[in-house]
Amino acid sequence: MTKLSNALFNRLVIAIPYIWLIIFFMVPFFIVLRISFSQTAIAMPPYLPVFSLSDGWQGFWDNIGQLSFDNYIWLTEDALYINAYISSLTIAFISTCLTLLIGYPIAYGMARAPTSIRPTLLMLVILPFWTSFLIRVYAWIAILKPEGFLNQFLQAIGIIDDPLIILNTNIAVYIGIVYSYLPFMVLPLYSTLEKMDESLIEAAGDLGCPPLKAFWTITFPLSLPGVIAGFLLVFIPTVGEFVIPDLLGGSSTLMIGKTLWTEFNANRDWPVSAAVAIILLLVLVIPIAIFQNAQAKAAQQ
Amino acid sequence: MKSLGSIRRSFAPWNDSSAKPYISFKNVTKRFGDFTAVDDLSLDIYNREFFALLGASGCGKSTLLRMLAGFETPTSGQIILDGQDLSQTPPYRRPVNMMFQSYALFPHMTVEKNIGFGLKQDGMPKDQIAYRVAQMLKLVKLEKFASRKPHQLSGGQRQRVALARSLAKQPKVLLLDEPLGALDKKLREETQFELMDLQQDLGLTFVVVTHDQEEAMTMADRIAVMSAGKVVQVATPAEIYEAPNSRFVADFIGDVNIFDGNVVSSEGGKTQIAVSEDLTIVAEQNGSGPASGAAAFAIRPEKVRIAREAPANPGFNAVKGEIWDIGYLGDMTIYIVKLASGQTVRASRLNASRELENPIGYDEEVWVSFDDNAGVVLKD
């Protein structure tokens, strides 16, 4: 290959992720953004204005003039939406913390296991993905319902007399989220913990630091990149999670994914649901972008 | 030279029967599954000694050091430090500190925090920690780097931080695991002498693990040569070099010529060994040589003479051969001489004069000879 075509090839390789992002992220984002500025209409598609090439320039500018922020204003006027956002963020935050609490010891144990059995353990963590997500969430209904396996078991061993009401509560949602998203927490944690030099812990011990303290002063701070990665990988999809709250949560479980679904399917209000989606995206992307920027700066120093 | 040199020369507590060892390994065995890393090993190390554990990789030297630090527990046997059995003491309560081969610096802490880490664990007040850290930084000449993170330092600087960190708590014993292994040759030589000075100035006991015999010879008061989990010989560098107690040690340390033969007679303080038709070795008796049967004579290349002229008593400690190979190193020349028996002998000669004219050349016939006391007689 000549130098020129080599350089071209290199650029092309770099361009692939950009092209991907443009086609599958930027374009859909702008379509949704445009819909969020439209008005509902009993039509197909169910919003106005509809841009069409046949309108010419004049028609295009007329259509632009019809776009408005009405849907966003609407979102602020009805407490339902704000509550749904807050509730989604709260549920996502709590369940992400629970996932971290459960995932960390698992990842730690895996990283400290003999090298020969680590691939097996890794396989076991990924194993649930081989069954459909939906089926696994449905399975939890069978476990958590009043006459389900969990209650039968607890009653059999005599811990409880009356069945616990777990299904259709937020607790069921937490259980569902923690169960479903655990691998996304364990994997990044495992990869940072596994890379860590064990002699660091020995050095801490050598300098008079007992094991538990060594964990908090050495292991944990050094695993923070993994903690952050795992946290984001679980938190972000959980905020918009729809299936788990819909199947396991109750009528009082308010999450933005469910709200969005209702607006979109039941109310056929595409513009409002588009606005809900855009706000959700901004709520997630802006703080994370700021955080990552700060991290990159810290790494540079 | 420092005036301390003279004190150092007379430092030999291992010859003093009234001296109490500071560290004692008593019949220590360590097994990992089927593998015996350390095999029924007993060893005494004295206070203020610079002690080296020398051996090839897998000989158990690191395991021994890790048992002293507390990272491994002996399968059987006892480790005693300053009269105290250490077996029940976890690493974080032992009065020893270790400098790790990888340095094991905490990557998320500054140089200062790294050095002060051990002091902080002891609950020392902040101002005292700062004072001691400053002292340590001065000791290793890193004052300007106090607020850097380890990844912003060079290999040599990291090594010094690791050293400062392990010295900060003023341990009774400092353990060094291949302390200079990651440095380049020049830096390594400089650091060897720095470590020696430091050890003398601070008056600490150093136990160093190394596979580099030069490093061990330069730094240590005594060396324990290890092989397959056992100590083969413990002695001063000079004794190890001049009077190895076995073929293994003779071969492991430096270059050596070994002549195999049979003891003909052993009387009058001399042992005669018949090596070949044209060579009988007469050697002064020493502790390790057998009185009869198969024996080996080991002699260092610099103690072998080569000359064109026949020596006074040919056949005894002198044999004819021809130059097989010459290695000119500048300060000295190494000659490989092939004997009639087929054995090659390595002789090194200091180039004391410029001998540019008529040097000994290839294929030339020469006489190889040595003195009665130049080598040692070993068991087989």
XYZ file of C-alpha atoms in Angstrom:
681
model
C 0.000 0.000 0.000
C 1.246 3.469 -0.714
C 1.554 6.070 1.997
C -1.373 8.049 0.699
C -3.859 5.205 0.637
C -2.580 4.147 4.036
C -3.430 7.538 5.475
C -6.810 7.360 3.774
C -7.417 3.939 5.270
C -6.529 5.195 8.736
C -8.986 8.039 8.416
C -11.662 5.702 7.174
C -11.204 3.466 10.212
C -11.524 6.458 12.498
C -14.593 7.596 10.567
C -16.515 4.361 11.121
C -17.609 5.086 14.703
C -18.515 8.652 13.703
C -20.610 7.451 10.776
C -22.274 4.940 13.061
C -23.070 7.620 15.621
C -24.403 9.975 12.986
C -26.721 7.398 11.420
C -27.938 5.681 14.555
C -27.759 8.447 17.109
C -27.647 11.961 15.679
C -30.242 11.436 12.916
C -32.811 9.733 15.187
C -32.103 12.334 17.862
C -32.937 15.182 15.482
C -36.058 13.396 14.254
C -37.253 13.016 17.857
C -36.210 16.599 18.633
C -38.255 17.846 15.685
C -41.303 15.836 16.751
C -40.992 17.258 20.252
C -41.478 20.754 18.791
C -44.614 19.700 16.852
C -48.294 19.584 17.715
C -50.477 16.508 18.040
C -52.894 15.898 15.227
C -55.359 13.221 14.311
C -53.457 12.226 11.258
C -50.803 9.889 10.010
C -48.173 10.555 11.350
C -50.011 11.940 14.384
C -48.344 15.357 14.521
C -48.087 18.620 12.620
C -46.321 20.070 10.726
C -45.083 17.360 8.429
C -42.110 18.368 6.339
C -42.283 17.445 2.703
C -39.982 18.164 -0.198
C -42.933 19.073 -2.417
C -43.661 22.176 -0.289
C -40.578 23.944 -1.569
C -38.641 26.589 0.374
C -41.684 28.630 1.238
C -43.454 25.601 2.711
C -40.347 24.702 4.661
C -40.160 28.115 6.328
C -43.904 28.038 7.044
C -43.457 24.675 8.760
C -40.513 25.932 10.797
C -42.721 28.763 12.003
C -45.239 26.261 13.312
C -42.734 24.559 15.605
C -42.946 25.563 19.268
C -41.814 24.812 22.811
C -45.412 24.123 23.885
C -44.729 20.481 24.747
C -41.866 21.364 27.025
C -43.950 23.986 28.763
C -46.674 21.398 29.138
C -44.213 19.041 30.863
C -43.419 21.653 33.494
C -47.081 22.409 34.117
C -48.101 18.878 35.012
C -46.435 17.582 38.185
C -46.825 14.030 36.873
C -43.828 14.392 34.610
C -41.524 16.010 37.130
C -42.502 13.393 39.688
C -41.860 10.647 37.157
C -38.385 12.027 36.476
C -37.556 12.349 40.150
C -38.977 8.932 40.940
C -37.075 7.355 38.027
C -33.804 8.915 39.125
C -34.415 7.852 42.736
C -35.294 4.275 41.847
C -32.364 4.081 39.447
C -29.996 5.523 42.030
C -31.109 3.206 44.838
C -31.037 0.114 42.649
C -27.634 1.064 41.210
C -26.269 1.429 44.751
C -27.715 -1.980 45.628
C -26.166 -3.456 42.486
C -22.813 -1.991 43.479
C -23.163 -3.351 46.998
C -23.841 -6.841 45.679
C -21.614 -6.665 42.613
C -18.458 -5.480 44.361
C -17.946 -8.538 46.576
C -18.712 -10.796 43.601
C -16.152 -9.004 41.404
C -13.641 -8.962 44.257
C -14.045 -12.669 44.876
C -13.648 -13.387 41.178
C -10.500 -11.273 40.930
C -8.974 -13.066 43.922
C -9.995 -16.554 42.773
C -7.315 -18.907 41.404
C -6.454 -17.955 37.843
C -7.592 -21.337 36.565
C -11.235 -20.921 37.590
C -11.620 -17.230 36.683
C -12.823 -17.882 33.099
C -15.510 -20.204 34.495
C -16.655 -17.585 36.987
C -16.729 -14.976 34.247
C -18.826 -17.339 32.149
C -21.270 -17.797 35.022
C -21.745 -14.046 35.299
C -22.569 -13.773 31.609
C -24.665 -16.968 31.560
C -28.060 -15.301 32.323
C -27.777 -13.357 29.047
C -28.353 -16.602 27.218
C -31.985 -16.507 28.250
C -34.254 -13.751 27.011
C -34.387 -10.737 29.288
C -38.191 -10.759 29.156
C -38.431 -14.379 30.226
C -36.148 -13.755 33.166
C -38.231 -10.826 34.318
C -41.400 -12.922 33.970
C -39.741 -15.615 36.052
C -39.432 -13.131 38.897
C -43.235 -12.769 38.886
C -43.477 -16.472 39.612
C -40.950 -16.119 42.404
C -42.252 -12.950 44.041
C -46.042 -13.279 43.780
C -47.960 -13.946 47.055
C -48.263 -17.677 46.320
C -44.870 -17.713 44.578
C -41.734 -19.707 45.312
C -40.248 -17.200 47.741
C -43.327 -16.989 49.935
C -43.836 -20.755 49.814
C -40.271 -21.260 50.903
C -40.394 -18.703 53.711
C -43.682 -20.133 54.961
C -42.339 -23.661 54.771
C -39.375 -22.877 56.985
C -41.666 -20.936 59.298
C -40.176 -17.461 59.095
C -43.471 -15.906 58.057
C -47.117 -16.875 58.495
C -48.715 -14.611 55.917
C -47.246 -14.180 52.455
C -45.183 -11.058 51.902
C -46.491 -8.620 49.353
C -43.490 -7.985 47.156
C -44.802 -8.175 43.633
C -46.212 -4.894 42.279
C -44.202 -2.828 44.724
C -40.989 -0.841 44.335
C -39.129 -3.631 46.145
C -39.922 -5.972 43.266
C -38.613 -3.309 40.884
C -35.367 -3.074 42.872
C -34.985 -6.844 42.856
C -35.653 -6.992 39.119
C -33.191 -4.215 38.307
C -30.432 -5.531 40.562
C -30.840 -9.010 39.115
C -30.927 -7.891 35.484
C -28.137 -5.341 35.592
C -25.718 -7.117 37.948
C -23.391 -8.332 35.145
C -22.992 -4.749 33.915
C -21.683 -3.856 37.356
C -19.582 -6.950 37.932
C -17.698 -6.931 34.629
C -16.090 -3.463 34.770
C -15.363 -3.928 38.485
C -13.760 -7.287 37.842
C -11.570 -5.926 35.089
C -10.176 -3.133 37.311
C -9.759 -5.363 40.363
C -8.110 -8.115 38.375
C -5.510 -5.733 36.985
C -4.559 -4.508 40.432
C -1.124 -5.473 41.704
C -1.608 -7.707 44.746
C 1.702 -6.577 46.147
C 0.065 -3.197 46.861
C -2.063 -4.857 49.512
C 0.951 -6.692 50.842
C 2.856 -3.412 50.957
C 0.019 -1.813 52.899
C 0.044 -4.728 55.344
C 3.801 -4.542 55.601
C 3.550 -0.876 56.564
C 1.160 -1.693 59.402
C -2.223 -1.465 57.737
C -4.674 -4.237 58.753
C -6.536 -5.958 55.889
C -9.898 -4.205 56.205
C -8.304 -0.788 56.380
C -6.054 -1.689 53.457
C -9.187 -2.427 51.456
C -10.614 1.032 52.065
C -7.372 2.961 51.642
C -5.871 1.036 48.728
C -8.182 -1.404 46.951
C -11.335 0.677 46.880
C -9.830 3.991 45.724
C -7.920 2.163 43.016
C -11.074 0.407 41.829
C -12.974 3.710 41.477
C -12.718 3.771 37.665
C -14.467 0.390 37.654
C -17.024 1.576 40.201
C -17.812 4.630 38.076
C -18.017 2.641 34.852
C -20.276 0.044 36.473
C -22.393 2.745 38.064
C -22.980 4.513 34.758
C -23.594 1.270 32.879
C -26.345 0.379 35.335
C -27.700 3.811 36.190
C -28.221 5.144 32.666
C -30.376 2.336 31.251
C -32.187 1.931 34.558
C -33.490 5.503 34.556
C -35.358 4.828 31.324
C -36.167 1.217 32.194
C -39.667 0.242 31.101
C -40.084 -3.537 31.166
C -39.125 -4.134 34.813
C -41.353 -1.463 36.396
C -44.160 -2.432 34.038
C -44.042 -6.157 34.881
C -42.878 -6.145 38.489
C -43.886 -2.689 39.734
C -47.306 -1.645 40.894
C -49.609 1.119 39.811
C -47.839 3.428 42.248
C -44.452 2.776 40.684
C -43.823 5.907 38.692
C -41.054 5.718 36.153
C -40.369 7.833 33.131
C -40.167 4.887 30.770
C -43.684 3.892 31.668
C -44.916 7.473 31.356
C -43.347 7.706 27.958
C -44.951 4.479 26.886
C -48.352 5.682 28.018
C -48.006 8.966 26.150
C -46.827 7.248 23.045
C -49.155 4.255 22.844
C -52.225 5.008 24.954
C -52.501 8.747 24.315
C -50.898 8.664 20.885
C -49.258 11.942 21.829
C -45.991 11.656 19.958
C -44.849 15.237 20.449
C -45.153 15.076 24.255
C -43.496 11.672 24.481
C -40.719 12.974 22.241
C -40.252 15.901 24.612
C -40.177 13.481 27.566
C -37.460 11.485 25.813
C -35.399 14.570 24.965
C -35.523 15.816 28.558
C -34.524 12.372 29.825
C -31.568 12.389 27.471
C -30.459 15.837 28.628
C -30.882 14.903 32.285
C -28.539 11.949 31.753
C -26.085 13.228 29.181
C -25.231 16.670 30.534
C -24.092 15.669 34.054
C -22.201 12.658 32.684
C -20.494 14.767 30.028
C -19.439 17.306 32.662
C -18.201 14.532 34.921
C -16.227 12.806 32.165
C -14.726 16.089 31.101
C -13.559 16.703 34.657
C -12.117 13.192 34.806
C -10.235 13.624 31.548
C -8.792 16.886 32.856
C -7.743 15.224 36.114
C -6.102 12.396 34.179
C -4.160 14.869 32.081
C -2.661 16.632 35.052
C 36.701 6.369 52.401
C 34.654 6.731 55.515
C 36.170 6.051 58.875
C 33.350 3.558 59.410
C 35.195 1.272 57.032
C 37.487 0.036 59.705
C 34.623 -0.819 61.995
C 33.014 -2.674 59.186
C 36.066 -4.787 58.525
C 36.031 -6.092 62.058
C 32.296 -6.818 61.917
C 31.957 -10.603 62.115
C 29.491 -11.603 64.836
C 29.008 -14.995 63.144
C 32.506 -15.954 64.312
C 31.744 -14.882 67.861
C 30.180 -17.801 69.710
C 28.741 -15.492 72.370
C 26.878 -13.325 69.826
C 23.155 -13.951 69.710
C 21.552 -14.169 66.288
C 18.968 -11.477 65.583
C 16.920 -13.477 63.137
C 16.756 -17.259 63.307
C 15.099 -19.611 60.888
C 14.723 -22.916 62.705
C 13.978 -25.957 60.544
C 11.651 -23.924 58.381
C 9.773 -25.782 55.664
C 7.298 -24.296 53.234
C 5.262 -26.376 50.828
C 2.901 -25.183 48.117
C 0.890 -28.284 47.309
C 3.427 -30.875 46.190
C 6.141 -28.320 45.678
C 8.607 -27.773 48.517
C 9.817 -24.191 48.211
C 11.854 -24.142 51.406
C 13.137 -27.423 52.786
C 13.992 -27.792 56.493
C 16.114 -24.678 56.441
C 17.984 -23.232 59.409
C 19.773 -19.929 59.211
C 21.020 -17.235 61.599
C 21.302 -13.555 60.733
C 22.945 -11.080 63.095
C 22.034 -7.561 64.094
C 23.332 -4.860 61.713
C 24.267 -7.455 59.184
C 23.823 -6.941 55.468
C 22.706 -10.406 54.512
C 22.081 -11.648 50.985
C 20.007 -14.624 49.892
C 21.416 -15.624 46.551
C 20.120 -18.234 44.155
C 18.538 -18.925 40.813
C 14.822 -18.297 40.386
C 12.699 -20.895 42.148
C 15.342 -21.722 44.751
C 13.103 -20.541 47.583
C 14.884 -17.297 48.438
C 11.851 -15.095 47.863
C 9.618 -17.461 49.798
C 12.029 -17.249 52.707
C 11.882 -13.467 52.621
C 8.096 -13.476 52.349
C 7.882 -15.729 55.382
C 9.993 -13.260 57.312
C 7.676 -10.447 56.219
C 4.644 -12.546 57.120
C 3.062 -12.927 53.687
C 3.586 -16.680 53.807
C 3.252 -18.959 56.804
C 5.822 -21.716 57.260
C 4.404 -25.221 56.890
C 6.636 -26.158 59.816
C 9.483 -24.642 61.768
C 9.993 -21.372 63.558
C 11.112 -17.886 62.649
C 12.505 -15.919 65.557
C 13.209 -12.203 65.447
C 14.961 -10.556 68.379
C 13.979 -13.386 70.666
C 10.336 -13.372 69.592
C 8.599 -16.143 67.707
C 6.941 -14.490 64.715
C 4.657 -17.327 63.660
C 1.533 -15.811 65.238
C 2.281 -12.238 64.221
C 0.445 -10.929 61.147
C 2.501 -8.879 58.664
C 1.029 -5.567 59.836
C 2.393 -6.084 63.352
C 5.902 -7.232 62.445
C 8.805 -4.871 63.101
C 10.151 -5.524 59.633
C 9.509 -3.608 56.432
C 9.938 -4.743 52.916
C 10.986 -3.084 49.728
C 9.127 -4.865 46.966
C 10.587 -5.942 43.688
C 7.792 -4.139 41.837
C 8.186 -1.295 44.396
C 4.419 -1.574 45.011
C 4.030 2.180 45.306
C 0.448 3.287 45.817
C -0.401 4.841 42.446
C -3.141 7.101 43.797
C -0.940 8.726 46.417
C 1.805 11.311 46.082
C 5.405 10.501 46.939
C 4.881 12.187 50.297
C 1.760 10.192 51.097
C 3.473 6.986 50.045
C 6.403 7.568 52.363
C 4.172 8.688 55.207
C 1.736 5.785 54.806
C 3.324 3.522 57.391
C 3.675 6.340 59.921
C 0.031 7.246 59.486
C -0.926 3.645 60.232
C 0.920 3.942 63.532
C -1.157 6.980 64.416
C 1.788 9.362 64.470
C 0.761 13.047 64.737
C 0.635 14.901 61.432
C 3.486 17.330 62.119
C 5.779 14.476 63.116
C 4.854 12.556 59.977
C 5.656 15.622 57.878
C 9.004 15.972 59.636
C 9.959 12.328 59.161
C 8.801 12.330 55.530
C 10.925 15.391 54.854
C 13.878 13.595 56.451
C 13.316 10.562 54.277
C 12.968 12.642 51.120
C 16.285 14.254 51.954
C 17.858 10.877 52.578
C 16.928 9.631 49.113
C 17.408 13.075 47.527
C 13.865 13.444 46.277
C 12.880 16.676 48.049
C 11.687 18.218 44.806
C 9.383 15.334 43.979
C 7.300 15.254 47.154
C 4.001 16.050 45.496
C 4.439 13.918 42.391
C 2.545 10.714 41.782
C 4.550 7.520 41.179
C 3.747 7.416 37.457
C 5.433 10.798 37.072
C 8.770 9.422 38.259
C 11.562 7.545 36.529
C 12.418 3.967 37.471
C 15.330 5.050 39.615
C 13.240 7.638 41.428
C 10.510 5.105 42.112
C 13.088 2.768 43.553
C 14.169 5.508 45.959
C 10.605 6.260 46.977
C 10.096 2.574 47.699
C 13.262 2.585 49.765
C 12.254 5.725 51.658
C 8.805 4.286 52.329
C 10.199 1.065 53.745
C 12.704 2.951 55.902
C 10.300 5.587 57.191
C 9.072 3.428 60.077
C 12.642 2.702 61.150
C 12.120 -1.048 61.094
C 14.427 -3.404 62.946
C 14.980 -5.277 59.738
C 14.652 -4.117 56.169
C 13.819 -6.767 53.612
C 14.728 -6.055 50.024
C 13.346 -8.215 47.254
C 15.550 -7.824 44.166
C 15.922 -4.141 45.028
C 17.964 -3.213 41.984
C 16.519 -5.646 39.474
C 14.587 -3.048 37.494
C 17.427 -0.543 37.177
C 19.896 -0.295 34.330
C 23.480 -1.402 34.914
C 25.056 1.938 35.683
C 22.345 3.057 38.076
C 22.443 -0.354 39.699
C 26.128 -0.057 40.527
C 25.693 3.402 41.983
C 22.722 2.317 44.047
C 24.570 -0.678 45.447
C 27.034 1.595 47.186
C 24.297 3.948 48.304
C 22.436 1.069 49.907
C 25.602 -0.028 51.704
C 26.247 3.468 53.051
C 22.643 3.773 54.119
C 22.721 0.476 55.941
C 25.860 1.494 57.823
C 24.632 4.957 58.663
C 21.254 3.755 59.926
C 22.671 0.692 61.663
C 19.886 -1.569 60.420
C 19.795 -5.226 59.519
C 19.265 -5.688 55.789
C 18.159 -8.946 54.247
C 18.311 -8.795 50.482
C 17.116 -11.345 47.951
C 18.945 -11.369 44.653
C 19.811 -13.595 41.750
C 22.711 -11.314 40.790
C 25.901 -12.658 42.320
C 27.822 -9.461 41.682
C 25.209 -7.505 43.585
C 25.377 -9.930 46.492
C 29.181 -9.965 46.517
C 29.416 -6.180 46.487
C 26.863 -5.401 49.147
C 26.587 -8.232 51.593
C 28.490 -9.056 54.759
C 27.456 -12.633 54.278
C 25.775 -14.528 51.500
C 23.573 -17.583 51.726
C 23.701 -19.477 48.452
C 20.421 -21.325 48.022
C 19.370 -24.165 45.802
C 16.178 -26.238 45.771
C 14.908 -24.821 49.043
C 18.104 -25.415 50.967
C 21.041 -23.280 51.950
C 24.148 -24.694 50.291
C 26.670 -22.370 51.885
C 26.595 -19.371 54.176
C 29.773 -17.333 54.257
C 31.336 -13.976 53.511
C 31.673 -13.079 49.832
C 35.414 -13.802 49.942
C 34.900 -17.223 51.511
C 32.161 -18.069 49.047
C 34.442 -17.129 46.189
C 37.726 -18.523 47.435
C 36.517 -21.472 49.426
C 33.271 -22.749 47.995
C 32.109 -25.816 49.890
C 30.675 -27.599 46.906
C 30.804 -27.871 43.189
C 27.436 -26.104 42.998
C 28.664 -23.000 44.813
C 31.978 -22.951 42.947
C 30.111 -23.105 39.669
C 27.359 -20.669 40.652
C 29.637 -17.858 41.764
C 31.993 -16.531 39.132
C 33.949 -18.517 36.581
C 35.720 -21.666 37.619
C 37.804 -24.507 36.172
C 37.019 -27.893 37.646
C 39.391 -30.852 37.333
C 37.936 -34.248 38.209
C 40.255 -36.948 39.512
C 41.059 -39.391 42.290
C 42.853 -38.736 45.532
C 46.237 -40.462 45.442
C 47.490 -39.408 48.812
C 46.456 -37.073 51.561
C 49.205 -36.349 54.016
C 51.384 -33.565 55.324
C 48.621 -31.039 54.781
C 48.577 -31.720 51.044
C 46.194 -33.703 48.898
C 47.388 -35.224 45.658
C 44.819 -35.784 42.955
C 45.550 -37.709 39.794
C 43.671 -35.957 37.014
C 45.234 -37.289 33.813
C 48.465 -38.882 32.552
C 50.188 -35.577 32.290
C 48.669 -33.828 35.304
C 48.679 -34.463 39.016
C 47.336 -31.772 41.259
C 48.905 -31.063 44.613
C 46.644 -28.900 46.703
C 46.557 -27.678 50.243
C 44.016 -29.539 52.295
C 40.802 -27.810 53.236
C 37.697 -28.678 55.147
C 35.527 -29.709 52.263
C 37.889 -32.040 50.405
C 37.716 -35.831 50.778
C 40.725 -37.847 52.041
C 40.298 -40.535 49.411
C 38.304 -41.545 46.364
C 36.861 -39.236 43.735
C 37.546 -35.563 44.176
C 37.328 -32.352 42.219
C 39.724 -29.476 42.161
C 38.257 -26.055 41.520
C 40.354 -23.082 40.542
C 39.429 -19.581 39.436
C 40.700 -18.352 36.047
C 42.704 -15.480 37.519
C 44.731 -17.942 39.570
C 45.787 -19.936 36.543
C 49.109 -18.861 34.996
C 49.965 -19.363 31.381
C 53.494 -19.119 30.037
C 55.563 -20.159 27.072
C 58.357 -21.536 29.249
C 58.033 -24.830 31.080
C 57.676 -24.435 34.863
C 60.114 -25.988 37.354
C 58.121 -29.097 38.108
C 56.145 -30.118 34.999
C 53.381 -32.657 35.577
C 52.608 -31.328 39.055
C 50.208 -28.390 38.973
C 51.453 -27.700 35.483
C 50.321 -29.054 32.147
C 50.853 -28.309 28.491
C 48.108 -27.228 26.178
C 47.402 -25.028 23.224
C 45.564 -21.753 22.987
C 42.074 -22.434 21.783
C 40.454 -19.056 22.139
C 41.372 -15.558 23.248
C 39.057 -12.918 24.633
C 40.641 -9.508 24.878
C 38.727 -7.323 27.345
C 41.142 -4.425 27.597
C 41.948 -4.587 31.268
C 42.509 -8.292 31.015
C 42.631 -11.096 28.520
C 40.893 -14.438 28.850
C 42.652 -17.422 27.340
C 40.955 -20.735 26.741
C 43.585 -23.454 26.694
C 42.882 -26.940 25.381
C 44.765 -29.694 27.186
C 45.864 -33.001 25.710
C 43.102 -34.690 27.745
C 40.550 -32.661 25.817
C 39.580 -30.493 28.794
C 39.637 -26.752 28.336
C 41.044 -24.455 30.977
C 40.136 -20.833 31.323
C 42.893 -18.479 32.413
C 42.591 -14.750 32.768
C 45.544 -12.457 32.797
C 45.640 -8.868 33.895
C 47.176 -6.754 31.167
C 49.662 -5.083 33.489
C 51.999 -4.101 30.669
C 51.061 -3.217 27.134
C 52.488 -6.379 25.582
C 51.606 -5.260 22.104
C 54.596 -7.027 20.633
C 54.707 -10.775 20.574
C 51.542 -11.521 22.556
C 50.508 -15.127 23.116
C 48.530 -16.049 20.021
C 46.133 -18.663 18.681
C 47.285 -22.304 18.434
C 50.415 -21.528 20.386
C 51.672 -24.162 22.831
C 51.651 -22.906 26.400
C 52.121 -24.199 29.923
C 49.231 -23.871 32.316
C 50.237 -23.811 35.963
C 49.021 -22.794 39.414
C 50.092 -22.789 43.047
C 49.300 -25.325 45.751
C 47.000 -22.918 47.533
C 45.298 -21.407 44.490
C 42.321 -23.736 44.345
C 40.103 -25.854 46.540
C 39.510 -29.594 46.692
C 35.836 -30.524 46.621
C 33.880 -33.697 47.022
C 33.380 -35.137 43.558
